[in-house]
mmCIF file of C-alpha atoms in Angstrom:
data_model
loop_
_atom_site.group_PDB
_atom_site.id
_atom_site.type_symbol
_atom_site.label_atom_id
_atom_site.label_comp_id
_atom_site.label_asym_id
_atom_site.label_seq_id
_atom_site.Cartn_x
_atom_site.Cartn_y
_atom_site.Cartn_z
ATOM 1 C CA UNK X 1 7.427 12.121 9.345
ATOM 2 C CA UNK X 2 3.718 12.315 9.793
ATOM 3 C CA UNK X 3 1.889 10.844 7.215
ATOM 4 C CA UNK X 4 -2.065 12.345 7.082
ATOM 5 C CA UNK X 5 -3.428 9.744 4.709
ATOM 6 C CA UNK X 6 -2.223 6.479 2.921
ATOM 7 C CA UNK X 7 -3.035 4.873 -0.310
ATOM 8 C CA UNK X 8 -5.129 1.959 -0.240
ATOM 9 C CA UNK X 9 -6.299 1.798 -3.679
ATOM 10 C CA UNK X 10 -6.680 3.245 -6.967
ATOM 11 C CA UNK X 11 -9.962 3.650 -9.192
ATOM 12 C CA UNK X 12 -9.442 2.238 -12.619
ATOM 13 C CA UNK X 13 -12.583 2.690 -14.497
ATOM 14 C CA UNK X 14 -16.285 2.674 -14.023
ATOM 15 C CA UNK X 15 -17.813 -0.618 -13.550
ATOM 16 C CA UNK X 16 -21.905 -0.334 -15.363
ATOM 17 C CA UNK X 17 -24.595 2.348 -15.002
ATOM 18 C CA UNK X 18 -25.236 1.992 -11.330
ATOM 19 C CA UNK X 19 -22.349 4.186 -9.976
ATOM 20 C CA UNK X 20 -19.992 1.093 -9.044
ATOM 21 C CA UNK X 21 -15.856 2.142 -9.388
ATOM 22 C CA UNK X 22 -13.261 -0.500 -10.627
ATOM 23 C CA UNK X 23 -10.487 -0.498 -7.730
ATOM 24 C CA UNK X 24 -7.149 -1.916 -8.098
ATOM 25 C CA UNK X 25 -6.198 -2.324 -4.455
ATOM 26 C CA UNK X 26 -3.090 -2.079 -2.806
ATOM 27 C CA UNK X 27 -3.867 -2.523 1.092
ATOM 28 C CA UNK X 28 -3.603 -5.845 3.034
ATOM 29 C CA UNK X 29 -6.663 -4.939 4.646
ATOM 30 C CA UNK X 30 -9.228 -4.588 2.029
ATOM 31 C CA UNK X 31 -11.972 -6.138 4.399
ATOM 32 C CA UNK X 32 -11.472 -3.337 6.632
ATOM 33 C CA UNK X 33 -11.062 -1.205 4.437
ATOM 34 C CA UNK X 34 -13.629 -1.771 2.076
ATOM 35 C CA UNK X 35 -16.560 -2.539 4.497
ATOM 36 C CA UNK X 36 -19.599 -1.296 4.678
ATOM 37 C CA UNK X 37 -19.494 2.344 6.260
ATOM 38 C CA UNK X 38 -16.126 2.853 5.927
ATOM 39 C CA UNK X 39 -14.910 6.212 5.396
ATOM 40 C CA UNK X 40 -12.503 6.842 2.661
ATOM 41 C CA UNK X 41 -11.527 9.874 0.862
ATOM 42 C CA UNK X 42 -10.756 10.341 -3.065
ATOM 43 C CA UNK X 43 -7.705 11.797 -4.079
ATOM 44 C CA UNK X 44 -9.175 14.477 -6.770
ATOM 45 C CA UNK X 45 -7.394 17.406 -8.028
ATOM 46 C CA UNK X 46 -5.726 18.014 -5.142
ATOM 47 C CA UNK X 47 -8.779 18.103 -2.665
ATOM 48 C CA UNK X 48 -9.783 14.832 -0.355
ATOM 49 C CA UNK X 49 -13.118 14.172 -1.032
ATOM 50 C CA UNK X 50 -14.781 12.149 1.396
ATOM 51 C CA UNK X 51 -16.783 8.735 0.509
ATOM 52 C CA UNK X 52 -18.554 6.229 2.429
ATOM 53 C CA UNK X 53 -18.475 2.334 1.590
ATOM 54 C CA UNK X 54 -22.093 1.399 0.305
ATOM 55 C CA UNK X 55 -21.103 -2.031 -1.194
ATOM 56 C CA UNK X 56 -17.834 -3.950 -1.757
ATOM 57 C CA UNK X 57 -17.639 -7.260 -4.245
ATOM 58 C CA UNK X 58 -14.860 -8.280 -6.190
ATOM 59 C CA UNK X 59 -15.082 -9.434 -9.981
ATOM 60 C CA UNK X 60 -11.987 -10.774 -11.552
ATOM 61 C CA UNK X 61 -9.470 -10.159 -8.957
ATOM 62 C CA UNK X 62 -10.608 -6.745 -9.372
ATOM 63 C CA UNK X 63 -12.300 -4.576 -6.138
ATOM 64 C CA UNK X 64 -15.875 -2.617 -7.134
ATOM 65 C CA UNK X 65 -16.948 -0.806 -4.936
ATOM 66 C CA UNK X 66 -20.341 1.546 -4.644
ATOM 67 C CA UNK X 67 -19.919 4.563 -2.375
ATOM 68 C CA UNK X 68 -23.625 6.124 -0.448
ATOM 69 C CA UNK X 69 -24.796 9.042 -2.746
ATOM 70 C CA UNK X 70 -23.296 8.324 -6.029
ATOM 71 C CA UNK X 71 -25.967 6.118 -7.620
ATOM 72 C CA UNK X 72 -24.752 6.829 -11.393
ATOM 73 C CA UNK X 73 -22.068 6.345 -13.790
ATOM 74 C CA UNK X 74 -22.229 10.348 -14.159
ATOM 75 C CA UNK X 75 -21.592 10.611 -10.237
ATOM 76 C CA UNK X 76 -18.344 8.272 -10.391
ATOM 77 C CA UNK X 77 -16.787 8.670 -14.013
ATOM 78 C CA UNK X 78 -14.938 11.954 -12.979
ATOM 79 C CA UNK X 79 -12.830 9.974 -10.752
ATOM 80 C CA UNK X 80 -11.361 7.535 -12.840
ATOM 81 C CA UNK X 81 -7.198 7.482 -12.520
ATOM 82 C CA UNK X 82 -8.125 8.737 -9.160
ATOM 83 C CA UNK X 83 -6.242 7.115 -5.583
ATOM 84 C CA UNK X 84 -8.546 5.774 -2.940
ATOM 85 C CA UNK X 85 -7.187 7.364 0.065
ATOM 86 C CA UNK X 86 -7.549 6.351 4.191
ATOM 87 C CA UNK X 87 -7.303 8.734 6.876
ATOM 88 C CA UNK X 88 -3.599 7.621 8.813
ATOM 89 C CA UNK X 89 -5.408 8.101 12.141
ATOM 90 C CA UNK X 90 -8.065 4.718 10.794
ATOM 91 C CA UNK X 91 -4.946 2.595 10.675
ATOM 92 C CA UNK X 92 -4.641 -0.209 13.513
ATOM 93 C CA UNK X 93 -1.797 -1.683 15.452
ATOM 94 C CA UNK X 94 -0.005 -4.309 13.786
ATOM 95 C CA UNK X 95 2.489 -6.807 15.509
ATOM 96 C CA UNK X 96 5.917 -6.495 15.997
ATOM 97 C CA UNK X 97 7.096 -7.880 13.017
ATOM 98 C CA UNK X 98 4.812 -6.474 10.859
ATOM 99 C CA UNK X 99 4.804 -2.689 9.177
ATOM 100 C CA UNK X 100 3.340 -0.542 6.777
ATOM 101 C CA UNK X 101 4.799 -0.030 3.213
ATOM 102 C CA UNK X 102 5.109 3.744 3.795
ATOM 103 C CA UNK X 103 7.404 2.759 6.536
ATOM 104 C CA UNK X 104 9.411 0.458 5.255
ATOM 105 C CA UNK X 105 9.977 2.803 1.676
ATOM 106 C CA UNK X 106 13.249 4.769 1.972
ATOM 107 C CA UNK X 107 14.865 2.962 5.246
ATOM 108 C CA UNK X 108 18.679 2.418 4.539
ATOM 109 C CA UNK X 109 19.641 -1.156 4.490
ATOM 110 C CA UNK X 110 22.976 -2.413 5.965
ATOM 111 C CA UNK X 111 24.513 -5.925 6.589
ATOM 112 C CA UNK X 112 25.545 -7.273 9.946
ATOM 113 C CA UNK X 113 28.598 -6.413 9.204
ATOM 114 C CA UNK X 114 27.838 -2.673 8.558
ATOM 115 C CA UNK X 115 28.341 -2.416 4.780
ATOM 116 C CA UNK X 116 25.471 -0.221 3.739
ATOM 117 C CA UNK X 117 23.832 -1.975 0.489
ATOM 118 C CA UNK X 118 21.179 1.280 -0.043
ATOM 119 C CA UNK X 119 17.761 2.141 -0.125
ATOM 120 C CA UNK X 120 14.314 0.145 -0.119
ATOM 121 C CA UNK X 121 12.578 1.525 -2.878
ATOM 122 C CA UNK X 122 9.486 -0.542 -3.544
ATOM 123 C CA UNK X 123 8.080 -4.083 -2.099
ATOM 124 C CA UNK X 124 6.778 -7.080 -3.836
ATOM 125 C CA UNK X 125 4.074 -8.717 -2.524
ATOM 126 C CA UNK X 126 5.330 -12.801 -3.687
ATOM 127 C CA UNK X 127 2.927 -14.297 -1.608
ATOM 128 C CA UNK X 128 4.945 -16.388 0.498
ATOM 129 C CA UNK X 129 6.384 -13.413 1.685
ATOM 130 C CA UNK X 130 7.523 -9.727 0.708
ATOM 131 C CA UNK X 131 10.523 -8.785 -1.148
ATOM 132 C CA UNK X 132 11.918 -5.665 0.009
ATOM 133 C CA UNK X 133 14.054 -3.552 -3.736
ATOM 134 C CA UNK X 134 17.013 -2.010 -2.871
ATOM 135 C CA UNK X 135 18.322 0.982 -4.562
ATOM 136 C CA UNK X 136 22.097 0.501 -4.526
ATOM 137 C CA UNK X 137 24.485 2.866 -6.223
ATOM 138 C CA UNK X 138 26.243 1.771 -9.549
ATOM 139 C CA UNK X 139 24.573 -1.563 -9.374
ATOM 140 C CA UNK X 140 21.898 -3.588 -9.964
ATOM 141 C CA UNK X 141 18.894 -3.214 -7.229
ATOM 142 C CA UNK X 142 18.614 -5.687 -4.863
ATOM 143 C CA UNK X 143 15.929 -8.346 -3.890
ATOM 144 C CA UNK X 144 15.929 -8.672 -0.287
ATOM 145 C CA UNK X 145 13.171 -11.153 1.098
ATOM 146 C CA UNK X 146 11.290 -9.780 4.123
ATOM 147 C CA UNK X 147 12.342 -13.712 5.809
ATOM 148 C CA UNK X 148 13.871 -14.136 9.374
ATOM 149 C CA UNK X 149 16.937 -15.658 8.216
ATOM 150 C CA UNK X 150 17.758 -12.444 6.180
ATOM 151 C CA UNK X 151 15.996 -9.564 8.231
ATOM 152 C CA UNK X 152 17.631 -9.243 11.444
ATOM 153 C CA UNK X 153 16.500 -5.567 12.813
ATOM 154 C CA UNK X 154 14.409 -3.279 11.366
ATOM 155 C CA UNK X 155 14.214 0.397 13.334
ATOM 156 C CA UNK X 156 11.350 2.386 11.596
ATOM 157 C CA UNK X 157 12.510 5.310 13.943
ATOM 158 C CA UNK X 158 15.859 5.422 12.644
ATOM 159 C CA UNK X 159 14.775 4.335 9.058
ATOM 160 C CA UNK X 160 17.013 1.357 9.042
ATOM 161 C CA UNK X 161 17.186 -2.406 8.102
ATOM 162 C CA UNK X 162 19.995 -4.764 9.100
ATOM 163 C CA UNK X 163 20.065 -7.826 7.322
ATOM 164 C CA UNK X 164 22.331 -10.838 6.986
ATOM 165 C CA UNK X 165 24.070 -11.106 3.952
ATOM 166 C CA UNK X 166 23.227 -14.965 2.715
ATOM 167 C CA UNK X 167 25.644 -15.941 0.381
ATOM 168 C CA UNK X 168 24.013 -16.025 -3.192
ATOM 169 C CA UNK X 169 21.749 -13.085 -1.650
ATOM 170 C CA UNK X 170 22.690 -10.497 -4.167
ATOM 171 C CA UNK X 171 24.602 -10.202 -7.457
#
C-alpha cells in the first residue's frame, strides 16, 4: 500500500488577526515538521494545497503556526476543521523498532502461540510508551502495550504483530 501523504496535524481554529492557525498535532516529529520552511500541504475540499512554515510556537499545549503568504485571519479562517498534511516521500528512516502509525493501523495481531486476538485499530500515545487497541470479534478491544516483554515480532510487510500473551494481559 502506498501511502502519498500522512496526517500530521489538524487546524482547529484561527489563532488572532495576523493569519496564525490553531494546530492540534498528531506527529512525533513536530520540530521537523513544523520548522521553518517546511513544506506542508492542507487537506481542503479534496485538493492539497501547498503551505510553507513561516513561524511555529506553541501556546497551551496547543501548535500555532503562521504559513508565508497568508498574513490575515481572512487568508486562514477557510481552513478551519482542515488536516495538515506531509508529503510521504518527506518522511525519514526510523530505527528498527520504531514505525509509523499508518503502519502499524490494521496489522493482525497473534500470540506466540498462534491464536489470532484481531486487529490494531488505533494507538495511544501513554507516554511511557504506546498502547497498541485491538479490534477483537465478540469481545472487548484489547490494550496491548507497544513493550518488549509483550511485542515479540512485528512484520509491516505482512501486516502482522506477534505478541506474548502475559497473563492478566487481556480480559
Amino acid at each position: 500500500m502506498m501511502i502519498d501523504y500522512l496526517k500530521v496535524g489538524k487546524i482547529i481554529n484561527t489563532h488572532a488577526l495576523q493569519g496564525e492557525v490553531r494546530v492540534i498535532s498528531n506527529s512525533d516529529f513536530k520540530a521537523e515538521r513544523f520548522k521553518t520552511g517546511s513544506q506542508l500541504f492542507i487537506d481542503y475540499q479534496g485538493t492539497h494545497v501547498p503551505v510553507q512554515i513561516k513561524t511555529h510556537r506553541v501556546n497551551k499545549n496547543v501548535d500555532l503556526l503562521k504559513f508565508v503568504d497568508m498574513n490575515h485571519i481572512n487568508d486562514v479562517e477557510k481552513y478551519k476543521g482542515c488536516d495538515l498534511l506531509v508529503d510521504a516521500t518527506q518522511l525519514g528512516e526510523l530505527d528498527e523498532t520504531e514505525f509509523y502509525f499508518y503502519e502499524i493501523m490494521g496489522c493482525q495481531v497473534q500470540t506466540t502461540s498462534g491464536e489470532v486476538l484481531g486487529e490494531i485499530i488505533d494507538i495511544l500515545q501513554t507516554g511511557a510508551n504506546d498502547v497498541w487497541v485491538v479490534k477483537r470479534k465478540g469481545e472487548k478491544d484489547a490494550l496491548i502495550p507497544y513493550i518488549e516483554d509483550v511485542v515479540k515480532n512485528v512484520d509491516i510487510e505482512n501486516k502482522k504483530v506477534t505478541i506474548e500473551l502475559l497473563e492478566g494481559l487481556i480480559q
